[in-house]
C-alpha positions as a LaTeX table, in Angstrom:
\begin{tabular}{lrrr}
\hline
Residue & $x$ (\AA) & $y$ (\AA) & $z$ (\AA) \\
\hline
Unk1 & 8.81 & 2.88 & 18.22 \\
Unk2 & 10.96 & 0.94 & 20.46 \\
Unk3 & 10.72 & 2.02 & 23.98 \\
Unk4 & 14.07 & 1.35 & 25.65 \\
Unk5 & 13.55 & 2.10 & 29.38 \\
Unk6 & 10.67 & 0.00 & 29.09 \\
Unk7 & 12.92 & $-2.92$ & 27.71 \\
Unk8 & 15.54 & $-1.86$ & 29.91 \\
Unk9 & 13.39 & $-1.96$ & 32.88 \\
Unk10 & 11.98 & $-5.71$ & 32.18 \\
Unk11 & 15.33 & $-7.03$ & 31.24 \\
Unk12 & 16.31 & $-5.70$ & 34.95 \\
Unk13 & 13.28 & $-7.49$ & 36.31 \\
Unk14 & 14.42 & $-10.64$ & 34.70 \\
Unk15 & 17.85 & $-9.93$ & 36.01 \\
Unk16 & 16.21 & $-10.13$ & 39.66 \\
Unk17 & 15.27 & $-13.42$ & 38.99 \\
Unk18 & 18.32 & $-14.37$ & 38.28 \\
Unk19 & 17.46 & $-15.31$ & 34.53 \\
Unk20 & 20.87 & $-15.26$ & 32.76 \\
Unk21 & 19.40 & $-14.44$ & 29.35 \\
Unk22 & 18.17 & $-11.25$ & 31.34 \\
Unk23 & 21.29 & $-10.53$ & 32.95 \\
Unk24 & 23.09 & $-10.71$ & 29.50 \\
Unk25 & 20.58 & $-8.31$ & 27.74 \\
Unk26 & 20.65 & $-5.68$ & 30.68 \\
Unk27 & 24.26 & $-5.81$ & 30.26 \\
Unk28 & 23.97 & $-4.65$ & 26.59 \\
Unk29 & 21.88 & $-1.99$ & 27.82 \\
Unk30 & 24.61 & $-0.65$ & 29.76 \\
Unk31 & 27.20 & $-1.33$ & 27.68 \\
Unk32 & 25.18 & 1.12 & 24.98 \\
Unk33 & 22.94 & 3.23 & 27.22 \\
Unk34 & 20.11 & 1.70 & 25.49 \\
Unk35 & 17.07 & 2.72 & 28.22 \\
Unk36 & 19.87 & 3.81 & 30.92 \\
Unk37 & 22.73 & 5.32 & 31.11 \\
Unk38 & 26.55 & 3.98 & 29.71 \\
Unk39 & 28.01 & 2.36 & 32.46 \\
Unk40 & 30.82 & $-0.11$ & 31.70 \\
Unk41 & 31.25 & $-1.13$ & 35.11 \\
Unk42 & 27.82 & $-2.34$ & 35.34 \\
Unk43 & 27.96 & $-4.30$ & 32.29 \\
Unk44 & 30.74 & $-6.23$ & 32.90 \\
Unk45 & 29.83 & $-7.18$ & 36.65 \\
Unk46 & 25.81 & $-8.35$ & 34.35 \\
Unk47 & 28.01 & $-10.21$ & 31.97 \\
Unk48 & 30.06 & $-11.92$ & 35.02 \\
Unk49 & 26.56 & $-13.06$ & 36.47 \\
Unk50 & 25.09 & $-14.12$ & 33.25 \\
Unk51 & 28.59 & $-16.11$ & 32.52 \\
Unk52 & 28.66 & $-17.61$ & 35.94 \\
Unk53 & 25.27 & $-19.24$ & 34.79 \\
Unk54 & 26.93 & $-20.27$ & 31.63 \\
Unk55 & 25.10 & $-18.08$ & 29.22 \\
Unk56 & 27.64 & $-18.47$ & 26.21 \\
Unk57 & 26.73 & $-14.56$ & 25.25 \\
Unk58 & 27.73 & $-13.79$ & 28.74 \\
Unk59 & 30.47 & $-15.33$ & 28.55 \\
Unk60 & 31.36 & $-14.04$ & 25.44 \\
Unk61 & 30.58 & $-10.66$ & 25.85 \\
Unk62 & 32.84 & $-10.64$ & 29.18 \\
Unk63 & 35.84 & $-11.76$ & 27.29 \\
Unk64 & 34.93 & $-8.78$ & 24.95 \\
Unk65 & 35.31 & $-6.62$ & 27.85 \\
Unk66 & 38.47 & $-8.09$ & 28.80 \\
Unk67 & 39.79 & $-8.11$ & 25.32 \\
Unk68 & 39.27 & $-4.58$ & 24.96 \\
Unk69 & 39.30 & $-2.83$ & 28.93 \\
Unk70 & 35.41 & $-2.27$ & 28.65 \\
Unk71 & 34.31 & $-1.77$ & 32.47 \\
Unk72 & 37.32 & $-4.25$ & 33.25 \\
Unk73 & 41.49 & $-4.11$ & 33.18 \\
Unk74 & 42.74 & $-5.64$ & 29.93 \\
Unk75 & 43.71 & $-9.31$ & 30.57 \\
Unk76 & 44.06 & $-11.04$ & 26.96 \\
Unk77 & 44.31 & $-14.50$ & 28.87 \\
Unk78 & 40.90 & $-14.01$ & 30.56 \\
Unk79 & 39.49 & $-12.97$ & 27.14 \\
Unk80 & 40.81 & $-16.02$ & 25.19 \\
Unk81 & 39.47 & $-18.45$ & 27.91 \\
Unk82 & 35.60 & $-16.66$ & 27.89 \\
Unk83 & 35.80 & $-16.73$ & 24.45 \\
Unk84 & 37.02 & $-20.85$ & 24.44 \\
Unk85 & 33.90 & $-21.05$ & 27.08 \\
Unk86 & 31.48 & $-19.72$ & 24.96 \\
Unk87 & 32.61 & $-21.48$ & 21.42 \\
Unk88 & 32.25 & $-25.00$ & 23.60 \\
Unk89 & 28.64 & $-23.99$ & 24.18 \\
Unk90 & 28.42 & $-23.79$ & 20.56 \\
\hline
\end{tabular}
């Protein structure tokens, strides 16, 4: 089977290195407590990072959390923006 804490644990070594595709996926970990523990907080602030790189599923998985008050306050305007960001990436 799958073994999450192992996948968990390289997507935080990629995450060290600043990869953004690492950053995203260690964000989804939190988000579902795939391999760690739920913690929405965290996942937002890995989203941020990857999105500051310009990962469009960072990006788009921020204004998710901003859409809905996942780790984050509500703030529909922020969403809509992330989500514009990320569709321009294609």
């Amino acid at each position: 089977g799958v073994d999450l804490k192992r996948a968990a644990s390289l997507y935080q070594q990629a995450a060290d290195k600043g990869h953004a595709n690492g950053l995203n996926n260690l964000g989804l970990c939190y988000e579902y407590g795939k391999g760690v523990g739920v913690d929405l907080t965290r996942a937002a602030s890995l989203y941020q990072q990857a999105a500051d790189k310009g990962d469009e599923y960072g990006l788009y998985n921020l204004g998710t959390c901003y859409e809905v008050g996942k780790g984050v306050g509500v703030d529909l305007k922020r969403a809509a923006s992330l989500y514009q960001q990320a569709a321009d990436k294609g």
